């Protein structure tokens, strides 16, 4: 059950509230036959707000809440009474959630800190009451502004785990075994391909009082960027990792070729991944003797720090920790921390989520032209054209 609860991609429909209409009311009181206009302003519509929550680790709650609608603002009243504002809707998401436009795939925003709030869709501004339009030459304006319309948008939420080191490798390269050996994480380990079906995080202790986070994702195969295998769904998680740890087993036919295949899949998914710091670990090295290890070392890719390790015997793990810590804290790596999100395309989308169809029973509002706040301040209608006035 725990495996099925990890949801890192969800598509939802959001709609902010529309602004309330301004009132066309005139003051009426005994002995005051010409009290003048006193129609109040309409209340603003509710916002759709995203909020980061460090205690959440999955987008599962949103899978059962596909429609998030804020309420509309109320119309203004007599005696310059302002209508009640619409109720905001706050969507709590895990830290590391990126938001994309579901129609175009364009990146919109991201949540990177606990408690961070982003106003995803602004509620419509309330219309002005008729008292705003009273002048010395027009003492009885019989018009008021309607409220601004609501904004509706389908968005895709992608969770990208925040980790310092991301494990990259083919199925059965020993990634999960390494994570279990270096941290207290207990990922599923088996002797068959694609044992890891969902990402795992582990905290690696270093030199007593230091630590860093290591993320394990399902194995990548050649063509993963085109949709082959299951690694494609989880490549997004290594976009936020500071350092990429490539793991290739010692029994590989061609370590250099395997490394280039993995690197090419990352480039195809997001070109920015090729700029991240990279470390190469040759796993299962306990089967090698010194002579064979020296011979293999001469054939490794150039320009990439490499270490021979064995998660079973513990060989090379201390050296690997030192190497990773140095890369994580290097000045060059700190400069590369900024992530440029790639837009969603057909290959990067989750089919079962995108096939979700929105059923709307609400009446569709007439589409109005985009207007700035100043436009709405200046625009009004005559009495015959007023709508929803009091």
XYZ file of C-alpha atoms in Angstrom:
390
model
C 0.000 0.000 0.000
C 2.856 2.356 0.802
C 4.249 2.007 -2.733
C 0.949 2.995 -4.364
C 0.675 6.116 -2.186
C 3.614 7.871 -3.818
C 1.993 10.227 -6.329
C 4.335 12.749 -7.956
C 2.217 13.905 -10.913
C -1.362 15.127 -10.874
C -3.555 17.257 -13.123
C -6.232 19.476 -11.572
C -8.677 22.179 -12.636
C -8.523 25.457 -10.693
C -10.867 28.412 -10.813
C -10.653 31.637 -8.844
C -13.769 33.517 -7.734
C -15.291 36.327 -9.787
C -15.659 39.774 -8.277
C -18.987 40.954 -6.944
C -20.954 43.628 -8.782
C -21.067 47.193 -7.526
C -24.418 48.483 -6.250
C -26.648 51.142 -7.941
C -28.432 51.992 -4.708
C -29.680 55.483 -3.763
C -30.045 56.676 -0.187
C -33.675 56.862 0.919
C -34.678 58.369 4.267
C -37.494 60.422 5.678
C -37.119 64.146 4.936
C -34.180 63.382 2.605
C -35.825 63.071 -0.815
C -32.554 63.353 -2.705
C -30.111 61.358 -0.613
C -27.825 60.651 -3.530
C -26.015 57.501 -4.635
C -24.641 55.234 -1.890
C -24.156 51.908 -3.650
C -21.213 49.954 -2.209
C -18.416 48.118 -3.981
C -18.492 44.429 -4.767
C -16.184 42.060 -2.891
C -13.197 40.484 -4.619
C -13.300 36.856 -5.702
C -11.339 34.210 -3.838
C -7.734 33.412 -4.811
C -6.230 30.006 -5.569
C -3.092 29.807 -3.421
C -0.306 27.215 -3.341
C 1.442 26.649 -0.008
C 4.514 24.521 0.687
C 4.237 21.905 3.441
C 7.398 20.104 4.524
C 5.345 17.378 6.222
C 3.874 16.241 2.901
C 5.805 13.803 0.710
C 3.260 13.020 -2.005
C 0.541 14.649 -4.118
C -1.891 11.875 -3.176
C -4.520 14.210 -1.557
C -4.931 16.078 -4.846
C -5.672 12.875 -6.725
C -9.033 12.856 -4.958
C -9.612 16.618 -5.256
C -9.382 17.304 -8.975
C -11.514 20.478 -8.888
C -10.369 23.391 -6.730
C -12.788 26.313 -6.952
C -12.692 29.522 -4.916
C -15.965 31.282 -4.113
C -17.237 34.460 -5.765
C -17.298 37.889 -4.153
C -20.682 39.230 -3.099
C -22.369 42.301 -4.565
C -22.155 45.669 -2.828
C -25.025 46.980 -0.721
C -26.670 50.179 0.494
C -24.895 52.812 2.605
C -21.667 52.135 0.724
C -21.492 48.632 2.161
C -18.784 46.567 0.502
C -19.724 43.037 -0.468
C -18.050 40.109 1.285
C -14.850 38.837 -0.330
C -14.844 35.365 -1.808
C -13.190 32.586 0.185
C -9.647 31.703 -0.869
C -8.696 28.100 -1.586
C -5.273 27.022 -0.321
C -3.659 23.993 -1.963
C -0.975 22.481 0.259
C 1.765 20.718 -1.688
C 5.111 19.107 -0.802
C 8.239 21.224 -0.993
C 9.745 20.731 -4.446
C 6.473 20.923 -6.407
C 6.578 22.559 -9.845
C 3.457 23.825 -11.629
C 2.866 23.717 -15.387
C 0.062 24.895 -17.656
C -1.795 21.732 -18.652
C -2.729 23.103 -22.065
C 0.605 24.507 -23.246
C 3.025 22.684 -20.932
C 4.685 25.993 -19.980
C 6.339 26.234 -16.571
C 4.406 28.550 -14.217
C 5.971 28.472 -10.749
C 7.493 26.240 -8.070
C 7.388 25.758 -4.306
C 10.859 25.388 -2.799
C 10.389 26.297 0.879
C 8.132 25.265 3.729
C 5.352 27.814 4.218
C 6.039 29.530 0.881
C 2.824 30.821 -0.701
C 2.208 31.595 -4.363
C -0.983 33.181 -5.651
C -1.635 30.837 -8.565
C -4.912 32.420 -9.769
C -6.051 35.815 -8.590
C -9.694 36.371 -7.761
C -11.619 38.918 -9.802
C -11.695 42.480 -8.504
C -15.069 43.710 -7.235
C -16.926 46.351 -9.229
C -17.257 49.943 -8.003
C -20.581 51.158 -6.623
C -22.405 54.102 -8.152
C -21.279 56.553 -5.453
C -17.816 56.547 -7.052
C -19.238 58.120 -10.204
C -21.096 61.022 -8.602
C -19.843 64.426 -9.812
C -21.033 68.007 -9.618
C -22.680 67.612 -13.014
C -23.857 64.033 -12.594
C -25.290 63.781 -9.113
C -27.391 60.663 -9.659
C -25.374 58.078 -11.614
C -27.520 55.067 -12.277
C -24.713 52.739 -13.224
C -22.103 50.662 -11.434
C -19.325 48.325 -12.449
C -19.690 44.551 -12.644
C -16.944 42.499 -11.020
C -13.988 41.118 -12.924
C -14.526 37.557 -14.218
C -13.016 34.454 -12.667
C -9.869 32.826 -14.046
C -9.985 29.136 -14.885
C -6.951 27.035 -15.686
C -5.962 23.375 -15.818
C -2.551 22.833 -14.249
C -0.141 19.938 -13.849
C 1.660 19.566 -10.522
C 4.978 17.716 -10.569
C 6.790 16.744 -7.390
C 10.572 16.780 -7.701
C 12.356 15.374 -4.672
C 14.901 17.651 -3.045
C 18.174 15.764 -2.665
C 21.878 16.511 -2.735
C 22.899 13.388 -4.669
C 20.854 11.583 -7.302
C 21.619 7.972 -8.249
C 21.608 7.303 -11.989
C 22.047 3.886 -13.513
C 20.598 0.943 -15.371
C 18.310 -1.539 -13.596
C 20.199 -3.790 -11.170
C 23.234 -1.514 -11.044
C 23.182 -1.654 -7.243
C 21.646 1.766 -6.546
C 19.183 0.589 -3.901
C 21.834 -1.583 -2.266
C 24.169 1.408 -2.039
C 21.425 3.611 -0.562
C 20.654 0.993 2.108
C 24.367 0.604 2.912
C 25.053 4.348 3.263
C 21.831 5.406 5.003
C 19.002 4.073 7.129
C 16.661 3.886 4.126
C 15.159 0.487 3.372
C 14.406 0.410 -0.354
C 13.165 -2.761 -1.954
C 16.068 -4.862 -3.255
C 15.771 -7.814 -5.642
C 17.733 -9.711 -8.275
C 15.442 -8.735 -11.132
C 15.148 -5.558 -13.247
C 13.079 -2.587 -12.068
C 12.988 -3.657 -8.438
C 12.744 0.022 -7.526
C 9.287 1.214 -8.558
C 9.300 4.589 -6.830
C 11.973 7.083 -5.703
C 13.540 6.704 -2.268
C 15.396 9.199 -0.100
C 18.089 8.456 2.459
C 20.145 10.669 4.771
C 23.846 9.801 4.627
C 25.890 10.647 7.727
C 29.309 12.080 6.986
C 32.198 12.545 9.389
C 30.023 12.471 12.489
C 28.156 15.798 12.477
C 27.514 16.297 8.752
C 25.008 14.716 6.399
C 23.580 14.902 2.894
C 20.497 13.519 1.178
C 20.747 10.787 -1.451
C 17.883 10.031 -3.848
C 17.380 6.721 -5.642
C 15.138 6.541 -8.722
C 14.051 3.539 -10.819
C 16.583 2.267 -13.325
C 17.027 4.019 -16.669
C 17.273 2.117 -19.935
C 18.281 3.310 -23.375
C 15.369 5.227 -24.870
C 13.938 6.282 -21.481
C 13.668 9.892 -22.695
C 11.400 8.610 -25.482
C 9.103 6.825 -23.030
C 10.704 3.389 -22.725
C 10.834 1.660 -19.351
C 9.633 3.382 -16.202
C 12.620 5.646 -15.547
C 11.066 8.421 -17.631
C 8.380 9.075 -15.023
C 10.997 9.659 -12.359
C 13.740 11.502 -14.238
C 12.146 14.706 -12.976
C 13.363 13.899 -9.463
C 17.038 14.223 -10.327
C 16.488 17.695 -11.784
C 16.807 19.098 -8.264
C 19.849 17.065 -7.226
C 23.092 18.980 -6.832
C 25.303 16.047 -7.861
C 24.553 13.061 -10.090
C 26.144 9.766 -9.076
C 26.360 7.466 -12.101
C 26.490 3.807 -11.089
C 27.722 1.172 -13.521
C 28.428 -2.422 -12.406
C 31.926 -3.823 -12.782
C 30.645 -6.666 -14.979
C 29.535 -4.196 -17.692
C 30.763 -4.996 -21.209
C 31.699 -1.351 -21.861
C 31.639 1.103 -18.946
C 32.379 4.122 -21.129
C 29.541 3.268 -23.540
C 27.045 2.708 -20.682
C 28.018 6.031 -19.159
C 27.431 7.843 -22.461
C 24.029 6.177 -22.864
C 22.919 7.318 -19.415
C 24.251 10.825 -19.966
C 22.513 11.081 -23.341
C 19.151 10.090 -21.813
C 19.516 12.882 -19.276
C 20.368 15.383 -22.016
C 17.323 14.334 -24.032
C 15.057 14.751 -21.013
C 16.448 18.112 -19.884
C 19.653 19.602 -21.377
C 20.370 21.379 -18.076
C 21.089 18.012 -16.438
C 24.303 17.708 -18.452
C 25.690 20.744 -16.599
C 25.363 19.191 -13.157
C 28.370 17.821 -11.264
C 28.885 14.143 -12.025
C 30.615 11.325 -10.152
C 31.098 7.784 -11.467
C 30.948 4.769 -9.153
C 31.860 1.294 -10.397
C 29.675 -0.972 -8.279
C 30.131 -4.651 -7.444
C 33.913 -4.126 -7.475
C 34.497 -6.844 -4.891
C 34.669 -9.282 -7.813
C 37.724 -7.494 -9.257
C 41.391 -8.074 -8.416
C 43.934 -5.233 -8.339
C 45.252 -5.917 -11.822
C 41.831 -5.938 -13.439
C 40.794 -2.812 -11.518
C 43.856 -0.911 -12.758
C 43.151 -2.024 -16.308
C 39.521 -0.873 -16.104
C 40.530 2.461 -14.568
C 42.386 3.355 -17.771
C 39.193 2.861 -19.810
C 36.926 5.077 -17.680
C 35.408 8.303 -19.093
C 37.755 11.257 -18.845
C 37.026 14.307 -16.719
C 34.673 12.490 -14.336
C 35.807 11.604 -10.777
C 35.499 7.823 -10.377
C 35.716 5.352 -7.524
C 35.422 1.566 -7.298
C 32.930 0.494 -4.630
C 31.139 -2.498 -3.191
C 28.035 -1.872 -1.101
C 28.163 -5.452 0.197
C 31.731 -5.367 1.571
C 31.919 -1.615 2.187
C 34.864 -1.195 -0.188
C 35.351 2.403 -1.329
C 32.291 3.816 0.483
C 34.315 6.194 2.661
C 36.178 7.442 -0.403
C 32.865 7.866 -2.213
C 31.410 9.942 0.652
C 34.461 12.205 0.639
C 34.164 12.669 -3.111
C 30.436 13.422 -2.995
C 30.803 15.873 -0.112
C 33.540 17.718 -1.966
C 31.389 17.983 -5.112
C 28.281 19.090 -3.200
C 30.125 21.945 -1.519
C 32.312 23.031 -4.431
C 32.001 26.633 -5.600
C 31.163 25.583 -9.150
C 28.305 23.425 -7.912
C 26.803 26.280 -5.880
C 26.628 28.356 -9.067
C 24.755 25.558 -10.873
C 22.010 25.283 -8.255
C 19.538 27.328 -10.329
C 17.228 24.943 -12.176
C 15.693 25.814 -15.528
C 12.513 23.764 -15.777
C 11.865 22.197 -19.158
C 8.324 22.604 -20.436
C 6.135 19.534 -20.473
C 5.757 17.714 -23.764
C 4.051 14.505 -24.829
C 6.977 12.321 -23.766
C 7.134 13.805 -20.265
C 3.452 13.544 -19.411
C 1.710 10.756 -17.490
C -0.930 9.277 -19.758
C -3.341 8.071 -17.071
C -3.376 11.554 -15.525
C -3.738 13.495 -18.766
C -6.643 11.326 -19.918
C -8.657 12.684 -16.992
C -11.669 14.586 -18.357
C -13.167 17.521 -16.514
C -16.950 17.440 -16.282
C -18.348 20.884 -15.644
C -21.972 21.360 -14.701
C -21.561 25.061 -14.007
C -22.738 27.560 -16.534
C -19.856 28.917 -18.571
C -19.413 32.656 -18.175
C -19.235 34.798 -21.278
C -15.594 35.430 -22.066
C -14.629 39.063 -21.566
C -11.559 40.837 -22.984
C -8.482 41.115 -20.758
C -8.512 44.439 -18.897
C -6.066 46.076 -16.522
C -7.111 47.411 -13.128
C -7.118 50.935 -14.571
C -9.415 49.804 -17.387
C -11.853 48.496 -14.833
C -11.681 51.736 -12.884
C -12.555 53.752 -16.008
C -15.097 51.426 -17.581
C -18.790 51.522 -16.716
C -22.156 51.034 -18.349
C -25.371 53.021 -18.659
C -28.466 51.923 -16.772
C -29.728 49.767 -19.654
C -26.459 47.807 -19.619
C -25.985 47.360 -15.870
C -25.949 43.844 -14.533
C -26.677 42.430 -11.118
C -27.175 45.882 -9.537
C -29.061 46.435 -6.284
